[in-house]
Amino acid sequence: MKLYDCQIAPSPRRVRIFLAEKGLTMEKIEVDLLGAENLKPEYLKINPRGLVPTLELDDGSRIDEVVAICRYIEALHPNPPLMGTDPKSAALIESRNRHMEIDGFDAAADAFRNSAPAFANRGTQGVPKPVPAIPALAERGMEGLNRFFAGLESWLGENEYIAGPSYTIADITGLIAVDFAGWVKMEIPAGNKNTKRWYDAVSSRPSAKA
Amino acid sequence: MKLYDCQIAPSPRRVRIFLAEKGLTMEKIEVDLLGAENLKPEYLKINPRGLVPTLELDDGSRIDEVVAICRYIEALHPNPPLMGTDPKSAALIESRNRHMEIDGFDAAADAFRNSAPAFANRGTQGVPKPVPAIPALAERGMEGLNRFFAGLESWLGENEYIAGPSYTIADITGLIAVDFAGWVKMEIPAGNKNTKRWYDAVSSRPSAKA
């Protein structure tokens, strides 16, 4: 197996942390997103949607989308479990992981892609045609991040980790969402003690450096 | 088990079709989205994010997010399989299902929520505070739908169904995305014969009426 990766991008980092938590290593091929290598014909043969990460299996088939890649890895390497151990825990973790994606990651992406000068004409990822940034969408993203941080603080007041008593894929997505929010200068609010306690714990795991 | 549902909304229809394909029936509680019942305190106790569908288990725990709900049902009722039968097929179906969500459903939602008069101040689902529509985001959604239909035609030229030779959850999401695109008058392009062949097949299954 090999992973088409990009060191600076939030999405492939989710897979790298997942692999690190499993104690797995893998060949990685760096794709230069800033140089738009993901939109060149060579990479579009690998992933027609022009996105990273992509996992290539030894039989040549390819899986994209972070959670699909992680679930494949989880099936082959179930320990430590990061996506649940029975139907109910798996569903609750998947649900919470989606909240981290939609409320956190997507809001940060809206805020960042629609405000960063380097993305002025790259409003939609994977699209070669110029897509102008929408400043109002950046604002909507910032408001979404405020709600995200409020929700996170509430959940983490009830549980040690985002989806319950154990570290799971939802913590990986949550960590990446919080770090991505930092790209638009949105930090964990000063009074959010539960979130800070959790962030210190997950960001100091060795996997966070992956 | 019971399902908090809304007959007119695209997301809960995904779960209803999934249940119908499994031959399952379940108590359903209608939530009046147009009347903003989903944002009232009673429903926010059921789902703090103010969204439907939500699945309530007999032990009182609740699962939200469509795919998490479907995966729970799949685990309890594996036949007919709608989410894969081995790690590789499960990953490829999950990946393709995400494409249907991101490229199709989300684009249609952007186009609809940011152009329909009834949603002029409801730009973000589940948020009680007024969120003004962003006309430029509606346009971006329409352009996304053009790309979605092009991708769909290409994939369906290679496979009978969206994720391979069998009907799966990706076909349910694809069907809902195409129907949702119809809300903004975006129809399957006239020359897209593969998509029309597929759409006729999936929309004439009894489950499509669910």
Coordinates of C-alpha atoms in Angstrom, one line a residue:
Chain A
M1 CA 0.0 0.0 0.0
K2 CA 1.0 3.6 -0.5
L3 CA -0.5 6.9 0.4
Y4 CA -0.7 10.0 -1.8
D5 CA -0.1 12.6 0.8
C6 CA 0.6 16.3 1.4
Q7 CA 2.5 17.3 4.5
I8 CA 0.9 20.7 4.9
A9 CA -2.7 19.8 4.3
P10 CA -5.2 19.0 7.0
S11 CA -7.1 16.1 5.4
P12 CA -4.1 13.7 4.8
R13 CA -2.9 14.5 8.3
R14 CA -6.0 12.8 9.5
V15 CA -4.8 9.6 7.8
R16 CA -1.2 10.0 9.0
I17 CA -2.3 10.3 12.6
F18 CA -4.6 7.3 12.2
L19 CA -1.7 5.2 10.9
A20 CA 0.5 6.4 13.7
E21 CA -2.0 5.4 16.3
K22 CA -2.1 2.0 14.8
G23 CA 1.7 1.8 14.8
L24 CA 1.7 1.4 11.0
T25 CA 4.1 2.9 8.5
M26 CA 3.5 3.1 4.8
E27 CA 5.2 4.5 1.6
K28 CA 4.1 8.1 1.1
I29 CA 4.1 10.1 -2.1
E30 CA 4.1 13.8 -1.6
V31 CA 1.7 15.8 -3.8
D32 CA 2.5 19.5 -4.1
L33 CA -0.9 21.1 -3.5
L34 CA 0.4 24.7 -3.4
G35 CA 1.9 24.0 -6.8
A36 CA -1.5 22.6 -8.0
E37 CA 0.2 19.2 -8.8
N38 CA -3.1 17.6 -7.7
L39 CA -4.9 19.2 -10.7
K40 CA -2.3 18.0 -13.3
P41 CA -3.2 15.1 -15.6
E42 CA -0.8 12.7 -13.9
Y43 CA -2.5 13.0 -10.5
L44 CA -6.0 13.2 -12.0
K45 CA -5.3 9.6 -13.3
I46 CA -4.7 8.6 -9.6
N47 CA -7.7 10.6 -8.3
P48 CA -10.1 12.1 -10.8
R49 CA -11.4 14.5 -8.2
G50 CA -7.9 16.0 -7.7
L51 CA -7.8 15.5 -3.9
V52 CA -5.5 14.1 -1.4
P53 CA -5.2 11.7 0.4
T54 CA -5.6 8.7 -1.9
L55 CA -4.6 5.1 -0.7
E56 CA -3.3 2.8 -3.4
L57 CA -3.6 -0.9 -2.7
D58 CA -1.1 -3.5 -3.9
D59 CA -3.6 -4.6 -6.5
G60 CA -3.6 -1.1 -8.0
S61 CA -7.1 -0.2 -6.8
R62 CA -7.4 3.2 -5.1
I63 CA -9.5 4.4 -2.2
D64 CA -10.0 8.1 -1.5
E65 CA -11.9 10.0 1.2
V66 CA -10.3 10.1 4.6
V67 CA -12.9 8.0 6.5
A68 CA -13.1 5.3 3.8
I69 CA -9.3 5.0 4.0
C70 CA -9.3 4.8 7.8
R71 CA -12.1 2.2 7.8
Y72 CA -10.1 0.0 5.4
I73 CA -7.1 0.3 7.6
E74 CA -9.2 -0.4 10.7
A75 CA -10.6 -3.6 9.1
L76 CA -7.1 -4.9 8.4
H77 CA -5.6 -3.7 11.7
P78 CA -8.3 -3.6 14.3
N79 CA -6.1 -2.8 17.3
P80 CA -6.2 -0.4 18.9
P81 CA -9.8 0.2 17.9
L82 CA -10.4 3.7 16.7
M83 CA -13.8 3.3 15.1
G84 CA -15.8 1.3 17.7
T85 CA -16.0 -2.3 18.8
D86 CA -19.8 -3.0 18.4
P87 CA -22.6 -1.6 16.3
K88 CA -23.7 1.0 18.9
S89 CA -20.2 2.3 19.7
A90 CA -19.3 2.4 16.0
A91 CA -22.4 4.4 15.2
L92 CA -21.9 6.9 18.0
I93 CA -18.3 7.4 17.0
E94 CA -19.2 7.8 13.4
S95 CA -21.9 10.3 14.3
R96 CA -19.5 12.3 16.5
N97 CA -16.8 12.2 13.8
R98 CA -19.2 13.6 11.3
H99 CA -20.0 16.5 13.7
M100 CA -16.3 17.2 13.9
E101 CA -16.1 17.3 10.1
I102 CA -19.3 19.3 9.4
D103 CA -19.3 21.7 12.3
G104 CA -15.5 22.1 12.7
F105 CA -13.5 21.1 9.7
D106 CA -15.9 22.3 7.0
A107 CA -16.4 25.6 8.8
A108 CA -12.7 26.1 9.1
A109 CA -12.3 25.3 5.4
D110 CA -15.0 27.8 4.4
A111 CA -13.3 30.5 6.5
F112 CA -9.8 29.7 5.2
R113 CA -10.4 29.1 1.5
N114 CA -12.6 32.2 1.2
S115 CA -10.2 34.6 2.9
A116 CA -6.6 33.5 2.2
P117 CA -5.0 35.5 -0.6
A118 CA -3.4 32.4 -2.1
F119 CA -6.9 30.9 -2.6
A120 CA -8.6 33.9 -4.1
N121 CA -9.5 31.9 -7.2
R122 CA -9.5 28.4 -5.6
G123 CA -12.7 28.6 -3.7
T124 CA -13.5 24.9 -4.4
Q125 CA -10.9 22.2 -3.8
G126 CA -10.0 20.0 -6.7
V127 CA -11.5 22.3 -9.3
P128 CA -9.0 23.5 -12.0
K129 CA -11.3 26.3 -13.2
P130 CA -11.0 29.5 -11.2
V131 CA -13.6 29.6 -8.4
P132 CA -13.7 33.0 -6.8
A133 CA -13.6 33.3 -3.0
I134 CA -16.9 34.3 -1.3
P135 CA -16.1 36.7 1.6
A136 CA -19.6 36.2 3.1
L137 CA -18.9 32.4 3.2
A138 CA -15.6 33.1 5.1
E139 CA -17.7 35.0 7.7
R140 CA -20.3 32.2 7.9
G141 CA -17.4 29.8 8.5
M142 CA -16.1 32.0 11.4
E143 CA -19.6 32.0 13.0
G144 CA -19.8 28.2 12.5
L145 CA -16.4 27.9 14.3
N146 CA -17.8 29.8 17.3
R147 CA -20.7 27.3 17.5
F148 CA -18.2 24.4 17.0
F149 CA -16.1 25.5 20.0
A150 CA -19.2 25.9 22.1
G151 CA -20.4 22.4 21.2
L152 CA -17.0 20.9 21.8
E153 CA -16.7 22.5 25.3
S154 CA -20.1 21.0 26.2
W155 CA -19.4 17.5 25.0
L156 CA -15.9 17.5 26.6
G157 CA -17.6 18.4 29.9
E158 CA -19.3 15.0 29.8
N159 CA -16.6 12.8 28.3
E160 CA -12.8 12.5 28.5
Y161 CA -12.6 12.1 24.7
I162 CA -14.9 13.4 22.0
A163 CA -16.9 10.3 21.5
G164 CA -16.7 8.8 25.0
P165 CA -14.1 7.4 27.4
S166 CA -11.6 6.3 24.7
Y167 CA -9.5 8.0 22.1
T168 CA -11.1 7.5 18.6
I169 CA -11.1 8.8 15.1
A170 CA -13.4 11.6 16.3
D171 CA -10.5 12.9 18.4
I172 CA -8.3 12.9 15.3
T173 CA -10.9 14.9 13.3
G174 CA -11.5 17.2 16.3
L175 CA -7.8 17.9 16.7
I176 CA -7.4 18.6 13.0
A177 CA -10.4 20.9 13.0
V178 CA -9.1 22.9 16.0
D179 CA -5.7 23.2 14.3
F180 CA -7.3 24.2 11.0
A181 CA -9.3 26.9 12.8
G182 CA -6.0 28.3 14.0
W183 CA -5.2 29.0 10.3
V184 CA -7.9 31.7 10.5
K185 CA -6.7 32.9 13.9
M186 CA -9.6 31.2 15.7
E187 CA -8.2 29.7 19.0
I188 CA -9.9 27.7 21.7
P189 CA -11.8 30.4 23.7
A190 CA -10.0 31.3 26.9
G191 CA -12.6 29.9 29.3
N192 CA -13.1 26.6 27.6
K193 CA -11.2 24.4 30.2
N194 CA -12.6 21.1 29.1
T195 CA -11.5 21.7 25.5
K196 CA -8.0 22.8 26.6
R197 CA -7.6 19.8 28.8
W198 CA -8.6 17.5 25.9
Y199 CA -6.5 19.5 23.3
D200 CA -3.4 19.3 25.5
A201 CA -3.9 15.5 25.8
V202 CA -4.5 14.7 22.1
S203 CA -1.9 17.1 20.7
S204 CA 0.8 15.8 23.0
R205 CA 0.3 12.2 21.8
P206 CA 3.2 11.1 19.5
S207 CA 0.8 10.6 16.7
A208 CA 0.0 14.3 16.5
K209 CA 3.4 14.9 14.9
A210 CA 2.6 12.6 12.0
Chain B
M1 CA -36.2 1.8 17.8
K2 CA -37.9 4.9 16.4
L3 CA -36.9 7.5 13.8
Y4 CA -37.3 11.2 14.1
D5 CA -38.2 11.9 10.5
C6 CA -39.5 14.6 8.1
Q7 CA -41.3 13.5 5.0
I8 CA -40.3 16.4 2.8
A9 CA -36.6 16.5 3.7
P10 CA -33.9 14.8 1.6
S11 CA -31.7 13.6 4.5
P12 CA -34.2 11.5 6.4
R13 CA -35.4 10.1 3.0
R14 CA -32.0 8.5 2.7
V15 CA -32.7 6.5 5.9
R16 CA -36.3 5.6 4.9
I17 CA -35.0 4.2 1.5
F18 CA -32.3 2.3 3.3
L19 CA -34.9 0.7 5.7
A20 CA -37.2 -0.1 2.8
E21 CA -34.3 -1.9 1.0
K22 CA -33.8 -3.9 4.1
G23 CA -37.5 -4.7 4.3
L24 CA -37.7 -3.1 7.8
T25 CA -40.4 -0.9 9.2
M26 CA -40.0 1.3 12.3
E27 CA -42.0 3.9 14.3
K28 CA -41.5 7.3 12.8
I29 CA -42.0 10.7 14.5
E30 CA -42.6 13.5 12.1
V31 CA -40.7 16.7 12.8
D32 CA -42.1 19.8 11.2
L33 CA -39.0 21.4 9.6
L34 CA -40.9 24.1 7.8
G35 CA -42.4 25.2 11.1
A36 CA -38.9 25.1 12.6
E37 CA -40.0 22.4 15.2
N38 CA -36.4 21.1 14.9
L39 CA -35.2 24.3 16.6
K40 CA -37.5 24.2 19.6
P41 CA -36.3 23.1 23.0
E42 CA -38.2 19.8 22.9
Y43 CA -36.4 18.6 19.8
L44 CA -33.1 20.1 20.8
K45 CA -33.2 17.7 23.8
I46 CA -33.5 14.9 21.2
N47 CA -30.8 16.3 18.9
P48 CA -28.9 19.3 20.2
R49 CA -27.8 20.1 16.6
G50 CA -31.4 20.5 15.6
L51 CA -31.3 18.2 12.6
V52 CA -33.2 15.2 11.3
P53 CA -33.0 12.2 11.1
T54 CA -32.3 10.9 14.6
L55 CA -32.6 7.3 15.5
E56 CA -33.6 6.5 19.1
L57 CA -32.7 3.1 20.4
D58 CA -34.8 1.1 22.9
D59 CA -32.3 1.9 25.6
G60 CA -32.9 5.7 25.0
S61 CA -29.6 6.4 23.3
R62 CA -29.7 8.4 20.1
I63 CA -27.7 8.3 16.9
D64 CA -27.8 11.1 14.4
E65 CA -26.1 11.6 11.0
V66 CA -27.5 9.5 8.1
V67 CA -24.6 7.2 7.5
A68 CA -24.0 6.4 11.1
I69 CA -27.7 5.5 11.4
C70 CA -27.5 3.3 8.3
R71 CA -24.3 1.6 9.4
Y72 CA -26.0 0.7 12.7
I73 CA -29.0 -0.8 10.8
E74 CA -26.6 -2.6 8.5
A75 CA -24.8 -4.2 11.4
L76 CA -28.0 -5.5 12.9
H77 CA -29.6 -6.5 9.5
P78 CA -26.7 -7.3 7.2
N79 CA -28.9 -8.6 4.3
P80 CA -29.2 -7.4 1.6
P81 CA -25.8 -5.8 2.1
L82 CA -25.8 -2.1 1.2
M83 CA -22.4 -1.1 2.6
G84 CA -20.1 -3.8 1.3
T85 CA -19.2 -7.3 2.3
D86 CA -15.4 -7.1 2.8
P87 CA -12.9 -4.3 3.7
K88 CA -12.2 -3.3 0.1
S89 CA -15.8 -3.2 -1.1
A90 CA -16.9 -1.4 2.0
A91 CA -14.2 1.2 1.5
L92 CA -14.9 1.7 -2.2
I93 CA -18.7 2.1 -1.4
E94 CA -18.0 4.5 1.5
S95 CA -15.7 6.5 -0.8
R96 CA -18.3 6.7 -3.6
N97 CA -21.0 7.5 -1.1
R98 CA -19.0 10.5 0.1
H99 CA -18.6 11.7 -3.5
M100 CA -22.4 11.6 -3.8
E101 CA -22.7 13.6 -0.6
I102 CA -20.0 16.2 -1.2
D103 CA -20.2 16.6 -5.0
G104 CA -24.0 16.1 -5.3
F105 CA -26.0 16.6 -2.1
D106 CA -23.9 19.4 -0.6
A107 CA -23.9 21.3 -3.9
A108 CA -27.7 21.0 -4.2
A109 CA -28.0 22.1 -0.6
D110 CA -25.8 25.2 -1.3
A111 CA -27.8 26.0 -4.4
F112 CA -31.2 25.5 -2.7
R113 CA -30.7 27.0 0.7
N114 CA -29.1 30.2 -0.7
S115 CA -31.7 30.9 -3.3
A116 CA -35.1 29.7 -2.0
P117 CA -37.2 32.6 -0.6
A118 CA -38.3 30.5 2.4
F119 CA -34.7 30.1 3.4
A120 CA -33.6 33.7 3.0
N121 CA -32.5 33.8 6.7
R122 CA -31.9 30.1 7.2
G123 CA -28.6 29.7 5.3
T124 CA -27.2 27.1 7.8
Q125 CA -29.3 24.2 8.8
G126 CA -30.0 23.7 12.5
V127 CA -29.1 27.3 13.5
P128 CA -31.8 29.3 15.2
K129 CA -30.1 32.6 14.7
P130 CA -30.8 34.2 11.3
V131 CA -28.1 33.2 8.8
P132 CA -28.6 35.2 5.6
A133 CA -28.5 33.4 2.2
I134 CA -25.4 34.0 0.1
P135 CA -26.4 34.3 -3.6
A136 CA -22.8 33.6 -4.8
L137 CA -22.9 30.3 -2.9
A138 CA -26.0 29.3 -4.7
E139 CA -24.2 30.0 -8.0
R140 CA -21.2 27.9 -6.8
G141 CA -23.6 25.1 -5.9
M142 CA -25.1 25.2 -9.4
E143 CA -21.6 25.0 -10.9
G144 CA -20.9 22.1 -8.6
L145 CA -24.0 20.3 -9.8
N146 CA -22.8 20.6 -13.4
R147 CA -19.5 18.9 -12.4
F148 CA -21.5 16.3 -10.3
F149 CA -23.6 15.3 -13.3
A150 CA -20.5 15.0 -15.5
G151 CA -18.8 12.8 -13.0
L152 CA -21.9 10.7 -12.5
E153 CA -22.3 10.1 -16.3
S154 CA -18.7 9.0 -16.4
W155 CA -18.9 6.5 -13.5
L156 CA -22.2 5.1 -14.7
G157 CA -20.6 4.4 -18.1
E158 CA -18.3 1.9 -16.3
N159 CA -20.6 0.4 -13.8
E160 CA -24.3 -0.6 -13.6
Y161 CA -24.6 1.1 -10.2
I162 CA -22.7 4.0 -8.6
A163 CA -20.3 1.9 -6.6
G164 CA -20.1 -1.2 -8.8
P165 CA -22.3 -4.1 -10.0
S166 CA -24.7 -4.0 -7.1
Y167 CA -27.2 -1.5 -5.6
T168 CA -25.7 0.1 -2.5
I169 CA -26.0 3.1 -0.1
A170 CA -24.2 5.1 -2.7
D171 CA -27.1 4.7 -5.1
I172 CA -29.5 5.9 -2.4
T173 CA -27.4 9.0 -1.8
G174 CA -27.0 9.6 -5.6
L175 CA -30.8 9.3 -6.1
I176 CA -31.5 11.8 -3.3
A177 CA -28.8 14.2 -4.7
V178 CA -30.3 14.1 -8.2
D179 CA -33.8 14.6 -6.8
F180 CA -32.5 17.5 -4.6
A181 CA -30.9 19.1 -7.7
G182 CA -34.4 19.1 -9.2
W183 CA -35.4 21.5 -6.4
V184 CA -33.2 24.1 -8.2
K185 CA -34.4 23.0 -11.6
M186 CA -31.2 21.2 -12.4
E187 CA -32.2 18.0 -14.3
I188 CA -30.1 15.2 -15.7
P189 CA -28.5 16.6 -18.9
A190 CA -30.3 15.4 -22.0
G191 CA -27.4 13.5 -23.4
N192 CA -26.4 11.7 -20.2
K193 CA -27.8 8.3 -21.2
N194 CA -25.9 6.3 -18.6
T195 CA -27.3 8.5 -15.8
K196 CA -30.8 8.2 -17.2
R197 CA -30.6 4.4 -17.4
W198 CA -29.5 4.3 -13.8
Y199 CA -32.0 6.9 -12.6
D200 CA -34.9 5.0 -14.2
A201 CA -33.7 1.8 -12.5
V202 CA -33.2 3.2 -8.9
S203 CA -36.2 5.6 -8.9
S204 CA -38.6 2.8 -9.9
R205 CA -37.6 0.5 -7.1
P206 CA -40.3 0.3 -4.5
S207 CA -37.9 1.8 -1.9
A208 CA -37.8 5.1 -3.8
K209 CA -41.3 5.9 -2.6
A210 CA -40.3 5.6 1.1

